[in-house]
C-alpha cells in the first residue's frame, strides 16, 4: 500500500507535511501561511490526501477541526520524522558546491537598518541561490523557526546572564547616553543624579537596553534605577523621535544619537555618570553540521560587522 502511494504521481509527502501543519496549528489558514501556499490550495491538498488514502483524516465544522482516528495516527507517526527529513535535506544541500536555500532571520529594527540590510544585500549578490526571510521584531523568538536572531540588551558590571541552550555571540558594544531635548529640560529641569529620574518622563523599551531598569556608575559605585512607566516602545528610533519632540528623557546608543548631540537637538545629561553599554548579540542553535548557507553567512556577517564599525 505504502509503496503504491509513494510511487503515484500525487505529491503525497507534501500533502502529509501540510496535513501535519494543520493539526499542529489547528487552522488551515495558519498552516497555509506557515507552508507558503494559499488556504484554498491547502484545503484541496488535504481533500486529495483523504481521497488517495481512502479515509477521512479531519472532521471539519464552522468552529473547529479535529483529527479522526486515522488522522491522529498519521500525525503521531509522521510528525516526529519532520526534523530528520529537514536535516537530511540540509545535509544533501551541503554537498552542493554553490550555497543555496533559505536563511530565516529575526532582527531588531535598529540593527536591521544600520547593518543587516546592507550585509544581506551583499550576500545575495555573492550567492544568488541563497534567499532570506527576515522578521523585524523585538522580544522573544522561536529558535526552531529562525536560523539567526539579533537582539539588543544593556550590559553592566555584575549583571546576570540568563542560561540558554543557544550560542550567543557579541557583535556590537557601544555606550548608552542619557539625553533629552533642550525644550524638555527647560520646562522640567535637568536631572543631576539617578534618583531625580523618578521625577521625569522617561522613554524606554522593555526588550531593549535593560527595559525600565537603568544602570549608572560613578566613582566605582553602581546605581540601578527603576523608572516609572511613562512611555514604552520597542523601537529605539521611535524613542529618539519622541525625545526630539520633547516627550521626555531617553537612554539611547551612541550611534543613534551622536548627530543629534553634535547639532544640539538633544543634550547629553548626567555626564559625570558612566552608563551601561548597548549590546547587539547574535543567537543561533548549535547544529552539526550547520548548513553551508548558514555557516557561510555567519562568517560573512562577522567580517562585515567588524568592517562597518571602523
CSV table of C-alpha atoms in Angstrom, one decimal:
chain,number,residue,atom,x,y,z
A,1,UNK,CA,0.0,0.0,0.0
A,2,UNK,CA,2.7,2.5,1.0
A,3,UNK,CA,4.8,1.6,-2.0
A,4,UNK,CA,1.9,2.3,-4.4
A,5,UNK,CA,1.2,5.6,-2.7
A,6,UNK,CA,4.8,6.8,-2.8
A,7,UNK,CA,5.1,5.7,-6.5
A,8,UNK,CA,2.0,7.6,-7.5
A,9,UNK,CA,2.2,10.9,-9.3
A,10,UNK,CA,0.5,12.7,-6.4
A,11,UNK,CA,2.9,14.8,-4.3
A,12,UNK,CA,1.8,12.8,-1.2
A,13,UNK,CA,4.7,13.8,1.0
A,14,UNK,CA,4.0,17.5,0.5
A,15,UNK,CA,0.4,16.9,1.4
A,16,UNK,CA,1.2,14.9,4.5
A,17,UNK,CA,3.6,17.7,5.7
A,18,UNK,CA,0.8,20.2,5.2
A,19,UNK,CA,-1.7,18.0,7.0
A,20,UNK,CA,0.6,17.8,10.0
A,21,UNK,CA,0.9,21.6,10.0
A,22,UNK,CA,-2.9,21.8,10.0
A,23,UNK,CA,-3.1,19.5,13.1
A,24,UNK,CA,-0.3,21.3,14.8
A,25,UNK,CA,-1.7,24.8,14.3
A,26,UNK,CA,-5.4,23.8,14.5
A,27,UNK,CA,-6.1,26.1,11.5
A,28,UNK,CA,-5.9,25.7,7.7
A,29,UNK,CA,-5.2,29.5,7.4
A,30,UNK,CA,-2.2,29.4,9.8
A,31,UNK,CA,-0.9,26.2,8.3
A,32,UNK,CA,-1.1,27.7,4.8
A,33,UNK,CA,0.8,30.8,6.0
A,34,UNK,CA,3.5,28.6,7.6
A,35,UNK,CA,3.9,26.4,4.5
A,36,UNK,CA,3.7,29.2,2.0
A,37,UNK,CA,0.6,28.1,0.0
A,38,UNK,CA,-2.9,29.5,-0.3
A,39,UNK,CA,-5.6,28.3,2.1
A,40,UNK,CA,-7.6,27.1,-0.9
A,41,UNK,CA,-4.7,25.0,-2.2
A,42,UNK,CA,-4.1,23.7,1.3
A,43,UNK,CA,-7.7,22.6,1.8
A,44,UNK,CA,-7.6,20.9,-1.6
A,45,UNK,CA,-4.4,19.1,-0.7
A,46,UNK,CA,-6.0,17.6,2.4
A,47,UNK,CA,-9.0,16.5,0.5
A,48,UNK,CA,-6.9,14.9,-2.2
A,49,UNK,CA,-4.8,13.2,0.5
A,50,UNK,CA,-8.0,11.7,2.0
A,51,UNK,CA,-9.1,10.6,-1.4
A,52,UNK,CA,-5.7,9.0,-2.1
A,53,UNK,CA,-5.7,7.2,1.2
A,54,UNK,CA,-9.5,6.4,1.0
A,55,UNK,CA,-10.0,7.6,4.6
A,56,UNK,CA,-11.2,10.7,6.4
A,57,UNK,CA,-8.4,12.4,8.2
A,58,UNK,CA,-10.1,15.6,9.6
A,59,UNK,CA,-13.6,16.3,10.8
A,60,UNK,CA,-14.4,19.9,9.9
A,61,UNK,CA,-17.0,22.2,11.3
A,62,UNK,CA,-17.5,26.0,11.3
A,63,UNK,CA,-15.9,26.4,14.7
A,64,UNK,CA,-13.1,23.8,14.8
A,65,UNK,CA,-11.3,20.9,13.1
A,66,UNK,CA,-10.5,17.6,14.8
A,67,UNK,CA,-8.3,14.8,13.6
A,68,UNK,CA,-10.1,11.5,13.1
A,69,UNK,CA,-8.6,8.3,14.5
A,70,UNK,CA,-6.8,7.7,11.2
A,71,UNK,CA,-5.7,11.4,11.0
A,72,UNK,CA,-4.3,11.2,14.6
A,73,UNK,CA,-2.4,8.0,13.7
A,74,UNK,CA,-0.9,9.7,10.6
A,75,UNK,CA,0.1,12.8,12.6
A,76,UNK,CA,1.6,10.9,15.5
A,77,UNK,CA,3.7,8.6,13.3
A,78,UNK,CA,4.8,11.2,10.7
A,79,UNK,CA,5.3,14.5,12.6
A,80,UNK,CA,8.3,13.1,14.6
A,81,UNK,CA,10.0,12.4,11.3
A,82,UNK,CA,9.9,16.0,10.0
A,83,UNK,CA,13.1,17.3,11.8
A,84,UNK,CA,15.0,14.3,10.5
A,85,UNK,CA,13.7,14.8,6.9
A,86,UNK,CA,14.7,18.5,7.1
A,87,UNK,CA,18.2,17.7,8.4
A,88,UNK,CA,18.6,15.1,5.7
A,89,UNK,CA,17.7,17.7,3.0
A,90,UNK,CA,20.2,20.2,4.6
A,91,UNK,CA,22.9,17.6,4.5
A,92,UNK,CA,22.2,16.9,0.9
A,93,UNK,CA,22.3,20.6,0.1
A,94,UNK,CA,25.6,20.9,1.9
A,95,UNK,CA,27.1,18.6,-0.8
A,96,UNK,CA,26.4,21.2,-3.5
A,97,UNK,CA,29.4,23.4,-4.4
A,98,UNK,CA,27.2,26.5,-4.5
A,99,UNK,CA,25.3,27.8,-1.5
A,100,UNK,CA,21.6,27.5,-1.8
A,101,UNK,CA,18.4,27.5,0.2
A,102,UNK,CA,16.6,29.8,2.7
A,103,UNK,CA,18.0,31.6,5.7
A,104,UNK,CA,15.5,32.9,8.3
A,105,UNK,CA,16.4,35.8,10.4
A,106,UNK,CA,14.8,37.7,13.3
A,107,UNK,CA,16.2,41.2,14.0
A,108,UNK,CA,15.6,44.3,16.0
A,109,UNK,CA,14.7,47.3,13.7
A,110,UNK,CA,17.9,49.3,14.6
A,111,UNK,CA,20.4,46.6,13.7
A,112,UNK,CA,18.4,45.7,10.6
A,113,UNK,CA,18.6,49.3,9.4
A,114,UNK,CA,22.2,50.0,10.4
A,115,UNK,CA,23.9,46.7,9.4
A,116,UNK,CA,21.7,43.8,8.3
A,117,UNK,CA,20.1,45.4,5.2
A,118,UNK,CA,23.5,46.1,3.6
A,119,UNK,CA,25.0,42.7,4.6
A,120,UNK,CA,22.1,40.7,3.3
A,121,UNK,CA,22.0,42.6,0.0
A,122,UNK,CA,25.7,42.0,-0.5
A,123,UNK,CA,25.4,38.3,0.4
A,124,UNK,CA,22.5,37.8,-2.1
A,125,UNK,CA,24.8,39.3,-4.8
A,126,UNK,CA,27.6,36.9,-3.9
A,127,UNK,CA,25.2,33.8,-3.6
A,128,UNK,CA,22.2,34.2,-5.9
A,129,UNK,CA,20.7,30.9,-4.9
A,130,UNK,CA,20.5,31.8,-1.2
A,131,UNK,CA,17.3,33.7,-0.3
A,132,UNK,CA,16.2,35.2,3.0
A,133,UNK,CA,13.1,35.6,5.2
A,134,UNK,CA,13.6,38.5,7.7
A,135,UNK,CA,11.3,39.2,10.6
A,136,UNK,CA,11.8,42.7,12.1
A,137,UNK,CA,10.8,42.3,15.7
A,138,UNK,CA,11.9,42.7,19.3
A,139,UNK,CA,11.3,40.4,22.3
A,140,UNK,CA,11.2,36.6,22.3
A,141,UNK,CA,11.7,34.4,19.3
A,142,UNK,CA,11.3,30.7,18.5
A,143,UNK,CA,14.8,29.4,17.8
A,144,UNK,CA,13.3,26.4,15.9
A,145,UNK,CA,11.8,28.8,13.3
A,146,UNK,CA,14.7,31.0,12.6
A,147,UNK,CA,18.4,30.4,11.8
A,148,UNK,CA,19.7,33.5,13.4
A,149,UNK,CA,18.3,36.2,15.8
A,150,UNK,CA,19.8,39.6,16.6
A,151,UNK,CA,18.8,41.1,19.9
A,152,UNK,CA,19.7,44.3,21.8
A,153,UNK,CA,20.3,44.5,25.5
A,154,UNK,CA,22.1,46.6,28.2
A,155,UNK,CA,25.1,45.2,30.0
A,156,UNK,CA,26.8,46.4,33.1
A,157,UNK,CA,29.2,45.1,35.7
A,158,UNK,CA,27.6,42.5,37.8
A,159,UNK,CA,24.7,41.7,35.5
A,160,UNK,CA,23.4,38.1,35.5
A,161,UNK,CA,23.1,36.3,32.1
A,162,UNK,CA,20.2,34.0,31.5
A,163,UNK,CA,21.1,30.4,30.9
A,164,UNK,CA,20.4,29.4,27.3
A,165,UNK,CA,21.0,26.4,25.1
A,166,UNK,CA,21.6,28.8,22.2
A,167,UNK,CA,25.0,30.0,21.1
A,168,UNK,CA,25.4,33.7,21.9
A,169,UNK,CA,27.9,35.9,20.1
A,170,UNK,CA,28.5,39.5,20.9
A,171,UNK,CA,28.6,41.6,17.7
A,172,UNK,CA,28.5,45.2,18.9
A,173,UNK,CA,29.1,47.2,22.1
A,174,UNK,CA,28.7,50.9,22.4
A,175,UNK,CA,27.9,53.4,25.2
A,176,UNK,CA,24.4,54.5,26.1
A,177,UNK,CA,23.7,58.2,26.5
A,178,UNK,CA,21.0,59.7,28.7
A,179,UNK,CA,19.6,62.6,26.7
A,180,UNK,CA,16.7,64.9,26.2
A,181,UNK,CA,15.7,68.0,24.2
A,182,UNK,CA,16.6,71.5,25.4
A,183,UNK,CA,12.9,72.4,25.4
A,184,UNK,CA,12.0,69.5,27.7
A,185,UNK,CA,14.9,70.3,30.1
A,186,UNK,CA,13.9,74.0,30.2
A,187,UNK,CA,10.3,73.0,31.2
A,188,UNK,CA,11.1,70.2,33.6
A,189,UNK,CA,14.6,70.8,34.8
A,190,UNK,CA,17.8,68.8,34.3
A,191,UNK,CA,18.3,65.7,36.4
A,192,UNK,CA,21.7,65.6,38.1
A,193,UNK,CA,21.7,62.1,39.6
A,194,UNK,CA,19.8,58.8,39.1
A,195,UNK,CA,17.3,59.4,41.9
A,196,UNK,CA,16.0,62.5,40.2
A,197,UNK,CA,14.9,60.5,37.2
A,198,UNK,CA,11.8,59.4,39.2
A,199,UNK,CA,10.5,63.0,38.7
A,200,UNK,CA,10.9,62.9,34.9
A,201,UNK,CA,9.1,61.4,32.0
A,202,UNK,CA,11.3,58.6,30.8
A,203,UNK,CA,11.2,56.8,27.4
A,204,UNK,CA,12.2,53.2,27.3
A,205,UNK,CA,11.9,49.8,25.6
A,206,UNK,CA,11.3,46.8,27.8
A,207,UNK,CA,13.0,44.5,25.4
A,208,UNK,CA,16.0,46.8,24.8
A,209,UNK,CA,18.8,48.2,26.9
A,210,UNK,CA,17.6,47.0,30.3
A,211,UNK,CA,13.9,48.0,29.9
A,212,UNK,CA,12.8,50.2,32.8
A,213,UNK,CA,15.9,49.4,34.9
A,214,UNK,CA,18.6,51.9,34.1
A,215,UNK,CA,22.1,51.4,35.4
A,216,UNK,CA,24.7,54.1,36.2
A,217,UNK,CA,28.2,54.1,37.8
A,218,UNK,CA,30.3,56.9,39.3
A,219,UNK,CA,33.4,56.6,41.4
A,220,UNK,CA,33.1,52.8,41.4
A,221,UNK,CA,29.6,52.8,42.9
A,222,UNK,CA,26.7,51.3,40.9
A,223,UNK,CA,23.2,52.8,40.9
A,224,UNK,CA,20.3,50.9,39.5
A,225,UNK,CA,17.1,52.9,38.9
A,226,UNK,CA,13.6,51.6,38.2
A,227,UNK,CA,12.0,54.4,36.3
A,228,UNK,CA,8.2,55.0,36.3
A,229,UNK,CA,6.2,53.7,33.4
A,230,UNK,CA,5.9,56.9,31.3
A,231,UNK,CA,6.2,55.6,27.8
A,232,UNK,CA,7.3,52.2,26.5
A,233,UNK,CA,8.1,51.4,22.9
A,234,UNK,CA,10.2,48.6,21.5
A,235,UNK,CA,11.7,50.7,18.7
A,236,UNK,CA,14.8,52.8,19.6
A,237,UNK,CA,14.5,55.0,16.5
A,238,UNK,CA,10.9,56.0,17.6
A,239,UNK,CA,12.2,56.7,21.1
A,240,UNK,CA,14.8,59.1,19.5
A,241,UNK,CA,12.0,60.8,17.6
A,242,UNK,CA,10.0,61.1,20.8
A,243,UNK,CA,12.9,62.6,22.7
A,244,UNK,CA,13.4,65.2,19.9
A,245,UNK,CA,9.7,66.0,20.2
A,246,UNK,CA,10.2,67.0,23.9
A,247,UNK,CA,8.4,63.9,25.2
A,248,UNK,CA,11.0,63.0,27.9
A,249,UNK,CA,14.4,61.6,28.8
A,250,UNK,CA,15.7,58.7,26.6
A,251,UNK,CA,18.5,56.2,27.2
A,252,UNK,CA,19.9,55.6,23.7
A,253,UNK,CA,23.1,54.2,22.0
A,254,UNK,CA,25.8,56.5,20.8
A,255,UNK,CA,25.4,55.6,17.1
A,256,UNK,CA,21.8,56.6,17.2
A,257,UNK,CA,22.2,60.0,18.9
A,258,UNK,CA,25.6,61.2,18.0
A,259,UNK,CA,24.4,63.6,15.2
A,260,UNK,CA,21.6,65.0,17.4
A,261,UNK,CA,24.0,65.6,20.3
A,262,UNK,CA,26.5,67.3,18.0
A,263,UNK,CA,23.9,69.5,16.4
A,264,UNK,CA,22.4,70.4,19.8
A,265,UNK,CA,19.0,68.9,19.0
A,266,UNK,CA,19.5,66.7,22.1
A,267,UNK,CA,21.5,67.4,25.2
A,268,UNK,CA,23.7,64.8,26.9
A,269,UNK,CA,22.7,64.8,30.6
A,270,UNK,CA,24.4,63.4,33.8
A,271,UNK,CA,27.7,63.2,32.0
A,272,UNK,CA,29.6,62.6,35.2
A,273,UNK,CA,27.9,59.1,35.4
A,274,UNK,CA,29.0,56.2,33.3
A,275,UNK,CA,26.0,54.5,31.7
A,276,UNK,CA,25.5,50.9,30.7
A,277,UNK,CA,26.6,49.6,27.3
A,278,UNK,CA,24.3,48.9,24.4
A,279,UNK,CA,25.0,45.4,23.0
A,280,UNK,CA,23.8,43.6,19.9
A,281,UNK,CA,24.1,39.8,20.3
A,282,UNK,CA,23.7,37.1,17.7
A,283,UNK,CA,21.8,33.9,18.8
A,284,UNK,CA,21.7,30.6,16.9
A,285,UNK,CA,21.2,26.9,17.6
A,286,UNK,CA,24.3,24.7,17.8
A,287,UNK,CA,24.0,22.5,14.7
A,288,UNK,CA,26.5,19.9,13.5
A,289,UNK,CA,26.8,20.2,10.7
A,290,UNK,CA,25.4,23.7,10.2
A,291,UNK,CA,24.0,24.1,6.7
A,292,UNK,CA,26.6,25.6,4.4
A,293,UNK,CA,24.5,28.6,3.5
A,294,UNK,CA,24.1,29.4,7.2
A,295,UNK,CA,27.8,28.8,8.1
A,296,UNK,CA,28.9,30.9,5.2
A,297,UNK,CA,26.6,33.7,6.0
A,298,UNK,CA,27.6,33.7,9.7
A,299,UNK,CA,31.3,34.1,8.8
A,300,UNK,CA,30.5,36.9,6.3
A,301,UNK,CA,28.4,38.6,8.9
A,302,UNK,CA,31.2,38.6,11.5
A,303,UNK,CA,33.6,40.0,8.9
A,304,UNK,CA,31.3,42.8,7.6
A,305,UNK,CA,30.0,44.0,11.0
A,306,UNK,CA,33.6,44.4,12.1
A,307,UNK,CA,34.5,46.3,8.9
A,308,UNK,CA,31.4,48.6,9.1
A,309,UNK,CA,32.2,49.6,12.6
A,310,UNK,CA,35.6,51.1,11.5
